PDB file of C-alpha atoms in Angstrom:
ATOM      1  CA  GLY A   1     -76.426  41.321  49.298  1.00 64.00           C
ATOM      2  CA  ALA A   2     -73.385  39.145  48.825  1.00 77.00           C
ATOM      3  CA  VAL A   3     -69.915  40.664  48.560  1.00 89.00           C
ATOM      4  CA  VAL A   4     -67.227  39.966  45.997  1.00 93.00           C
ATOM      5  CA  SER A   5     -63.767  41.321  46.609  1.00 95.00           C
ATOM      6  CA  GLN A   6     -60.899  41.718  44.164  1.00 96.00           C
ATOM      7  CA  HIS A   7     -57.242  42.154  44.969  1.00 96.00           C
ATOM      8  CA  PRO A   8     -55.248  44.119  44.082  1.00 96.00           C
ATOM      9  CA  SER A   9     -57.369  47.080  43.065  1.00 95.00           C
ATOM     10  CA  ARG A  10     -54.440  48.564  41.171  1.00 96.00           C
ATOM     11  CA  VAL A  11     -51.256  47.002  39.898  1.00 96.00           C
ATOM     12  CA  ILE A  12     -48.424  48.315  37.795  1.00 96.00           C
ATOM     13  CA  CYS A  13     -45.945  45.920  36.310  1.00 95.00           C
ATOM     14  CA  LYS A  14     -43.154  45.802  33.791  1.00 96.00           C
ATOM     15  CA  SER A  15     -43.640  44.328  30.363  1.00 96.00           C
ATOM     16  CA  GLY A  16     -42.873  40.618  30.319  1.00 96.00           C
ATOM     17  CA  THR A  17     -43.833  39.912  33.908  1.00 96.00           C
ATOM     18  CA  SER A  18     -46.898  38.014  35.117  1.00 96.00           C
ATOM     19  CA  VAL A  19     -49.613  39.431  37.331  1.00 97.00           C
ATOM     20  CA  LYS A  20     -52.175  37.589  39.424  1.00 97.00           C
ATOM     21  CA  ILE A  21     -55.547  39.052  40.318  1.00 97.00           C
ATOM     22  CA  GLU A  22     -57.711  37.416  42.973  1.00 97.00           C
ATOM     23  CA  CYS A  23     -61.484  37.342  43.149  1.00 96.00           C
ATOM     24  CA  ARG A  24     -63.098  36.211  46.387  1.00 95.00           C
ATOM     25  CA  SER A  25     -66.696  35.692  47.375  1.00 92.00           C
ATOM     26  CA  LEU A  26     -66.640  36.814  50.979  1.00 91.00           C
ATOM     27  CA  ASP A  27     -69.848  35.463  52.450  1.00 85.00           C
ATOM     28  CA  PHE A  28     -71.076  32.878  50.015  1.00 85.00           C
ATOM     29  CA  GLN A  29     -69.808  30.008  47.937  1.00 86.00           C
ATOM     30  CA  ALA A  30     -69.600  30.561  44.214  1.00 86.00           C
ATOM     31  CA  THR A  31     -69.324  27.561  41.932  1.00 82.00           C
ATOM     32  CA  THR A  32     -69.227  29.899  38.952  1.00 88.00           C
ATOM     33  CA  MET A  33     -67.304  33.123  38.570  1.00 92.00           C
ATOM     34  CA  PHE A  34     -66.855  35.283  35.520  1.00 94.00           C
ATOM     35  CA  TRP A  35     -63.965  37.459  34.388  1.00 96.00           C
ATOM     36  CA  TYR A  36     -64.554  40.591  32.356  1.00 96.00           C
ATOM     37  CA  ARG A  37     -62.314  43.142  30.755  1.00 95.00           C
ATOM     38  CA  GLN A  38     -63.322  46.741  30.341  1.00 91.00           C
ATOM     39  CA  PHE A  39     -61.619  49.097  27.937  1.00 82.00           C
ATOM     40  CA  PRO A  40     -61.783  52.854  28.504  1.00 76.00           C
ATOM     41  CA  LYS A  41     -65.247  54.225  27.786  1.00 72.00           C
ATOM     42  CA  LYS A  42     -66.347  50.854  26.472  1.00 76.00           C
ATOM     43  CA  SER A  43     -68.426  47.992  27.642  1.00 84.00           C
ATOM     44  CA  LEU A  44     -67.479  44.988  29.719  1.00 90.00           C
ATOM     45  CA  MET A  45     -66.307  42.097  27.610  1.00 92.00           C
ATOM     46  CA  LEU A  46     -66.684  38.608  29.007  1.00 93.00           C
ATOM     47  CA  MET A  47     -63.344  36.833  28.926  1.00 95.00           C
ATOM     48  CA  ALA A  48     -64.085  33.524  30.557  1.00 94.00           C
ATOM     49  CA  THR A  49     -66.334  31.542  32.833  1.00 92.00           C
ATOM     50  CA  SER A  50     -64.533  30.060  35.804  1.00 90.00           C
ATOM     51  CA  ASN A  51     -65.899  26.833  37.243  1.00 86.00           C
ATOM     52  CA  GLU A  52     -64.773  25.481  40.590  1.00 83.00           C
ATOM     53  CA  GLY A  53     -62.770  22.307  40.179  1.00 82.00           C
ATOM     54  CA  SER A  54     -62.700  22.320  36.404  1.00 84.00           C
ATOM     55  CA  LYS A  55     -61.151  24.179  33.517  1.00 88.00           C
ATOM     56  CA  ALA A  56     -62.355  27.633  32.666  1.00 92.00           C
ATOM     57  CA  THR A  57     -64.395  28.232  29.546  1.00 92.00           C
ATOM     58  CA  TYR A  58     -62.921  31.006  27.446  1.00 95.00           C
ATOM     59  CA  GLU A  59     -64.782  33.276  25.069  1.00 92.00           C
ATOM     60  CA  GLN A  60     -63.808  33.344  21.444  1.00 91.00           C
ATOM     61  CA  GLY A  61     -60.710  35.403  20.828  1.00 92.00           C
ATOM     62  CA  VAL A  62     -59.408  35.218  24.395  1.00 94.00           C
ATOM     63  CA  GLU A  63     -56.033  33.509  24.689  1.00 93.00           C
ATOM     64  CA  LYS A  64     -56.229  30.871  27.392  1.00 92.00           C
ATOM     65  CA  ASP A  65     -52.453  30.643  27.658  1.00 94.00           C
ATOM     66  CA  LYS A  66     -52.260  34.378  28.132  1.00 95.00           C
ATOM     67  CA  PHE A  67     -55.005  34.681  30.704  1.00 96.00           C
ATOM     68  CA  LEU A  68     -54.748  31.759  33.100  1.00 96.00           C
ATOM     69  CA  ILE A  69     -57.761  31.190  35.294  1.00 94.00           C
ATOM     70  CA  ASN A  70     -57.803  28.993  38.350  1.00 91.00           C
ATOM     71  CA  HIS A  71     -60.863  28.342  40.494  1.00 89.00           C
ATOM     72  CA  ALA A  72     -59.421  26.158  43.194  1.00 82.00           C
ATOM     73  CA  SER A  73     -62.056  26.715  45.853  1.00 88.00           C
ATOM     74  CA  LEU A  74     -65.671  27.779  46.135  1.00 88.00           C
ATOM     75  CA  THR A  75     -64.656  31.246  47.270  1.00 91.00           C
ATOM     76  CA  LEU A  76     -61.614  32.046  45.155  1.00 93.00           C
ATOM     77  CA  SER A  77     -60.860  32.440  41.476  1.00 94.00           C
ATOM     78  CA  THR A  78     -57.623  33.882  40.162  1.00 95.00           C
ATOM     79  CA  LEU A  79     -56.723  35.463  36.855  1.00 97.00           C
ATOM     80  CA  THR A  80     -53.052  35.477  35.906  1.00 97.00           C
ATOM     81  CA  VAL A  81     -51.960  37.668  33.037  1.00 97.00           C
ATOM     82  CA  THR A  82     -48.822  35.990  31.782  1.00 96.00           C
ATOM     83  CA  SER A  83     -45.973  37.816  30.080  1.00 96.00           C
ATOM     84  CA  ALA A  84     -47.930  41.034  30.247  1.00 96.00           C
ATOM     85  CA  HIS A  85     -47.585  43.657  27.543  1.00 95.00           C
ATOM     86  CA  PRO A  86     -48.812  47.255  27.414  1.00 95.00           C
ATOM     87  CA  GLU A  87     -51.836  46.212  25.361  1.00 94.00           C
ATOM     88  CA  ASP A  88     -52.951  44.083  28.317  1.00 95.00           C
ATOM     89  CA  SER A  89     -53.409  47.260  30.349  1.00 95.00           C
ATOM     90  CA  SER A  90     -57.067  47.364  31.237  1.00 94.00           C
ATOM     91  CA  PHE A  91     -59.679  47.181  33.960  1.00 94.00           C
ATOM     92  CA  TYR A  92     -60.434  43.583  34.924  1.00 97.00           C
ATOM     93  CA  ILE A  93     -63.657  42.804  36.747  1.00 96.00           C
ATOM     94  CA  CYS A  94     -64.885  39.551  38.214  1.00 96.00           C
ATOM     95  CA  SER A  95     -68.367  38.517  39.186  1.00 94.00           C
ATOM     96  CA  ALA A  96     -69.749  35.588  41.100  1.00 91.00           C
ATOM     97  CA  ARG A  97     -73.109  33.956  41.002  1.00 84.00           C
ATOM     98  CA  GLY A  98     -74.967  34.180  44.267  1.00 69.00           C
ATOM     99  CA  ALA A  99     -76.355  31.263  46.228  1.00 63.00           C
ATOM    100  CA  GLY A 100     -79.242  30.724  48.575  1.00 57.00           C
ATOM    101  CA  GLU A 101     -81.629  33.651  48.580  1.00 52.00           C
ATOM    102  CA  ASN A 102     -79.448  35.402  46.024  1.00 52.00           C
ATOM    103  CA  THR A 103     -79.417  32.498  43.598  1.00 59.00           C
ATOM    104  CA  GLY A 104     -79.101  33.658  40.035  1.00 66.00           C
ATOM    105  CA  GLU A 105     -77.945  37.173  40.821  1.00 76.00           C
ATOM    106  CA  LEU A 106     -74.451  38.176  39.841  1.00 85.00           C
ATOM    107  CA  PHE A 107     -72.336  40.156  42.278  1.00 90.00           C
ATOM    108  CA  PHE A 108     -69.422  42.147  40.970  1.00 93.00           C
ATOM    109  CA  GLY A 109     -66.033  42.890  42.397  1.00 95.00           C
ATOM    110  CA  GLU A 110     -64.705  46.427  42.511  1.00 94.00           C
ATOM    111  CA  GLY A 111     -62.340  45.763  39.639  1.00 95.00           C
ATOM    112  CA  SER A 112     -58.566  45.674  39.245  1.00 96.00           C
ATOM    113  CA  ARG A 113     -56.749  48.197  37.113  1.00 95.00           C
ATOM    114  CA  LEU A 114     -53.677  46.745  35.448  1.00 96.00           C
ATOM    115  CA  THR A 115     -51.065  49.023  33.935  1.00 96.00           C
ATOM    116  CA  VAL A 116     -48.219  47.409  32.045  1.00 96.00           C
ATOM    117  CA  LEU A 117     -45.239  49.638  31.460  1.00 95.00           C
TER     118      LEU A 117
ATOM    119  CA  ALA B   1     -74.644  35.687  17.917  1.00 79.00           C
ATOM    120  CA  GLN B   2     -76.003  37.772  20.721  1.00 85.00           C
ATOM    121  CA  ARG B   3     -75.724  41.531  20.790  1.00 91.00           C
ATOM    122  CA  VAL B   4     -76.900  44.325  23.060  1.00 95.00           C
ATOM    123  CA  THR B   5     -77.139  47.849  21.727  1.00 95.00           C
ATOM    124  CA  GLN B   6     -77.436  51.005  23.776  1.00 96.00           C
ATOM    125  CA  PRO B   7     -77.580  53.800  21.212  1.00 95.00           C
ATOM    126  CA  GLU B   8     -76.975  56.673  23.612  1.00 95.00           C
ATOM    127  CA  LYS B   9     -73.550  57.049  25.189  1.00 93.00           C
ATOM    128  CA  LEU B  10     -74.624  60.155  27.082  1.00 96.00           C
ATOM    129  CA  LEU B  11     -78.033  61.284  28.256  1.00 97.00           C
ATOM    130  CA  SER B  12     -78.827  64.406  30.244  1.00 97.00           C
ATOM    131  CA  VAL B  13     -82.198  65.300  31.723  1.00 97.00           C
ATOM    132  CA  PHE B  14     -83.376  67.798  34.290  1.00 97.00           C
ATOM    133  CA  LYS B  15     -84.490  66.731  37.738  1.00 97.00           C
ATOM    134  CA  GLY B  16     -88.135  65.762  37.728  1.00 97.00           C
ATOM    135  CA  ALA B  17     -88.213  65.032  34.014  1.00 97.00           C
ATOM    136  CA  PRO B  18     -88.965  61.583  32.628  1.00 97.00           C
ATOM    137  CA  VAL B  19     -86.033  59.521  31.471  1.00 97.00           C
ATOM    138  CA  GLU B  20     -85.767  56.583  29.104  1.00 97.00           C
ATOM    139  CA  LEU B  21     -82.573  54.670  28.444  1.00 98.00           C
ATOM    140  CA  LYS B  22     -82.823  52.598  25.322  1.00 98.00           C
ATOM    141  CA  CYS B  23     -81.674  49.024  24.929  1.00 97.00           C
ATOM    142  CA  ASN B  24     -82.138  46.690  21.985  1.00 97.00           C
ATOM    143  CA  TYR B  25     -80.928  43.153  21.736  1.00 96.00           C
ATOM    144  CA  SER B  26     -80.506  40.327  19.272  1.00 94.00           C
ATOM    145  CA  TYR B  27     -80.495  36.739  20.443  1.00 90.00           C
ATOM    146  CA  SER B  28     -81.746  33.548  18.864  1.00 86.00           C
ATOM    147  CA  GLY B  29     -82.757  31.959  22.155  1.00 83.00           C
ATOM    148  CA  SER B  30     -85.138  32.997  24.901  1.00 82.00           C
ATOM    149  CA  PRO B  31     -83.694  36.235  26.259  1.00 84.00           C
ATOM    150  CA  GLU B  32     -83.068  37.113  29.859  1.00 89.00           C
ATOM    151  CA  LEU B  33     -82.482  40.832  30.194  1.00 92.00           C
ATOM    152  CA  PHE B  34     -80.984  42.875  32.997  1.00 93.00           C
ATOM    153  CA  TRP B  35     -80.142  46.453  33.807  1.00 95.00           C
ATOM    154  CA  TYR B  36     -77.012  47.099  35.833  1.00 94.00           C
ATOM    155  CA  VAL B  37     -75.985  50.440  37.300  1.00 95.00           C
ATOM    156  CA  GLN B  38     -72.603  51.800  38.298  1.00 93.00           C
ATOM    157  CA  TYR B  39     -72.577  54.886  40.481  1.00 94.00           C
ATOM    158  CA  SER B  40     -69.474  57.028  40.630  1.00 90.00           C
ATOM    159  CA  ARG B  41     -66.578  55.158  42.252  1.00 86.00           C
ATOM    160  CA  GLN B  42     -68.740  52.157  43.040  1.00 90.00           C
ATOM    161  CA  ARG B  43     -68.928  48.670  41.634  1.00 91.00           C
ATOM    162  CA  LEU B  44     -71.448  47.436  39.150  1.00 92.00           C
ATOM    163  CA  GLN B  45     -74.707  46.328  40.728  1.00 91.00           C
ATOM    164  CA  LEU B  46     -77.950  44.840  39.556  1.00 91.00           C
ATOM    165  CA  LEU B  47     -80.780  47.321  39.138  1.00 93.00           C
ATOM    166  CA  LEU B  48     -83.498  45.078  37.820  1.00 91.00           C
ATOM    167  CA  ARG B  49     -84.208  42.014  35.702  1.00 87.00           C
ATOM    168  CA  HIS B  50     -87.072  41.443  33.334  1.00 84.00           C
ATOM    169  CA  ILE B  51     -88.145  38.196  35.005  1.00 79.00           C
ATOM    170  CA  SER B  52     -88.922  39.974  38.250  1.00 79.00           C
ATOM    171  CA  ARG B  53     -91.106  42.623  36.626  1.00 76.00           C
ATOM    172  CA  GLU B  54     -90.347  44.859  39.565  1.00 80.00           C
ATOM    173  CA  SER B  55     -89.742  48.540  40.057  1.00 84.00           C
ATOM    174  CA  ILE B  56     -86.482  49.473  41.710  1.00 87.00           C
ATOM    175  CA  LYS B  57     -85.755  53.061  42.752  1.00 92.00           C
ATOM    176  CA  GLY B  58     -88.667  54.103  40.566  1.00 92.00           C
ATOM    177  CA  PHE B  59     -87.193  52.456  37.461  1.00 95.00           C
ATOM    178  CA  THR B  60     -89.085  49.971  35.352  1.00 94.00           C
ATOM    179  CA  ALA B  61     -88.236  48.080  32.188  1.00 94.00           C
ATOM    180  CA  ASP B  62     -90.516  46.019  29.991  1.00 89.00           C
ATOM    181  CA  LEU B  63     -89.286  43.345  27.669  1.00 91.00           C
ATOM    182  CA  ASN B  64     -90.775  43.829  24.215  1.00 91.00           C
ATOM    183  CA  LYS B  65     -89.983  40.739  22.211  1.00 89.00           C
ATOM    184  CA  GLY B  66     -91.581  42.126  19.065  1.00 91.00           C
ATOM    185  CA  GLU B  67     -89.277  45.130  19.060  1.00 93.00           C
ATOM    186  CA  THR B  68     -86.444  43.229  20.791  1.00 94.00           C
ATOM    187  CA  SER B  69     -86.164  46.039  23.292  1.00 95.00           C
ATOM    188  CA  PHE B  70     -85.769  46.415  27.033  1.00 96.00           C
ATOM    189  CA  HIS B  71     -85.846  50.144  27.623  1.00 97.00           C
ATOM    190  CA  LEU B  72     -85.349  51.499  31.146  1.00 97.00           C
ATOM    191  CA  LYS B  73     -87.762  54.187  32.259  1.00 96.00           C
ATOM    192  CA  LYS B  74     -88.366  56.444  35.197  1.00 97.00           C
ATOM    193  CA  PRO B  75     -91.140  59.056  35.274  1.00 97.00           C
ATOM    194  CA  PHE B  76     -89.336  61.582  37.469  1.00 97.00           C
ATOM    195  CA  ALA B  77     -85.549  61.569  37.435  1.00 97.00           C
ATOM    196  CA  GLN B  78     -83.591  62.451  40.565  1.00 97.00           C
ATOM    197  CA  GLU B  79     -80.049  63.788  40.833  1.00 97.00           C
ATOM    198  CA  GLU B  80     -78.971  60.621  42.614  1.00 96.00           C
ATOM    199  CA  ASP B  81     -79.911  58.647  39.516  1.00 97.00           C
ATOM    200  CA  SER B  82     -76.844  60.035  37.758  1.00 97.00           C
ATOM    201  CA  ALA B  83     -74.748  56.989  36.929  1.00 96.00           C
ATOM    202  CA  MET B  84     -73.620  54.641  34.194  1.00 95.00           C
ATOM    203  CA  TYR B  85     -76.324  52.217  33.130  1.00 97.00           C
ATOM    204  CA  TYR B  86     -75.630  48.946  31.351  1.00 96.00           C
ATOM    205  CA  CYS B  87     -78.177  46.731  29.665  1.00 96.00           C
ATOM    206  CA  ALA B  88     -77.177  43.066  29.675  1.00 94.00           C
ATOM    207  CA  LEU B  89     -78.377  39.860  28.059  1.00 93.00           C
ATOM    208  CA  GLY B  90     -78.031  36.563  29.897  1.00 88.00           C
ATOM    209  CA  ARG B  91     -77.275  33.506  27.805  1.00 81.00           C
ATOM    210  CA  GLY B  92     -76.439  29.874  28.238  1.00 74.00           C
ATOM    211  CA  SER B  93     -76.910  27.583  31.206  1.00 69.00           C
ATOM    212  CA  ALA B  94     -74.370  29.540  33.225  1.00 69.00           C
ATOM    213  CA  ARG B  95     -76.122  32.731  32.195  1.00 74.00           C
ATOM    214  CA  GLN B  96     -73.080  34.529  30.908  1.00 84.00           C
ATOM    215  CA  LEU B  97     -73.793  38.202  30.412  1.00 89.00           C
ATOM    216  CA  THR B  98     -73.326  40.191  27.234  1.00 91.00           C
ATOM    217  CA  PHE B  99     -73.264  43.874  28.061  1.00 93.00           C
ATOM    218  CA  GLY B 100     -74.239  46.876  26.026  1.00 94.00           C
ATOM    219  CA  SER B 101     -71.811  49.756  25.771  1.00 93.00           C
ATOM    220  CA  GLY B 102     -73.531  51.682  28.529  1.00 94.00           C
ATOM    221  CA  THR B 103     -75.309  55.007  28.839  1.00 96.00           C
ATOM    222  CA  GLN B 104     -74.013  57.715  31.137  1.00 95.00           C
ATOM    223  CA  LEU B 105     -77.051  59.403  32.656  1.00 97.00           C
ATOM    224  CA  THR B 106     -76.687  62.858  34.135  1.00 97.00           C
ATOM    225  CA  VAL B 107     -79.602  64.379  35.985  1.00 97.00           C
ATOM    226  CA  LEU B 108     -79.239  68.134  36.157  1.00 96.00           C
ATOM    227  CA  PRO B 109     -80.572  70.178  39.085  1.00 94.00           C
TER     228      PRO B 109
END
């Protein structure tokens, strides 16, 4: 199957700083990527749908100015948590829609754990 | 609004016993249901989807529109089936996923 890679897998930052998380589709082109947030012992919550070459579509209740999403190429989407605060500490997961023989299937990254001090 | 409910947070069965992980959904449109699995220290991966009507690793799931359910079943559980299982509902043209809260399955020896 296709591979989606996230970087960094873990990041610790100070309150007030910004953090960028990258999501790459390694062996396929993904016109659509999704960003999720997972709280401890809870489900994945869809934050936004990232479309290559256009603005991301955010879910209700997600601050677009807080969570900046850029999908500049068919293999890369980035999530920037701006002016991070401790409540932004979470596990962020991206997924990308497969192409070709994997059309329709979603492939998930390994996740990025953000800790804001 | 769409919702996916997995009533069991934890489920333990003995090896060789049947297992059923429950999933109920609510959605006004035509539902597309999936089961995803996350083994320890691994990423989330697709287990099966209702459209395919396939059996993967011995698991099957039937969409019951009358009961709005998509329960995951396996007749004989194996220890390697121990994992976190998420039921998910696909919606919209981009097929965004709404996940249930997950069920942690433990298969005891």
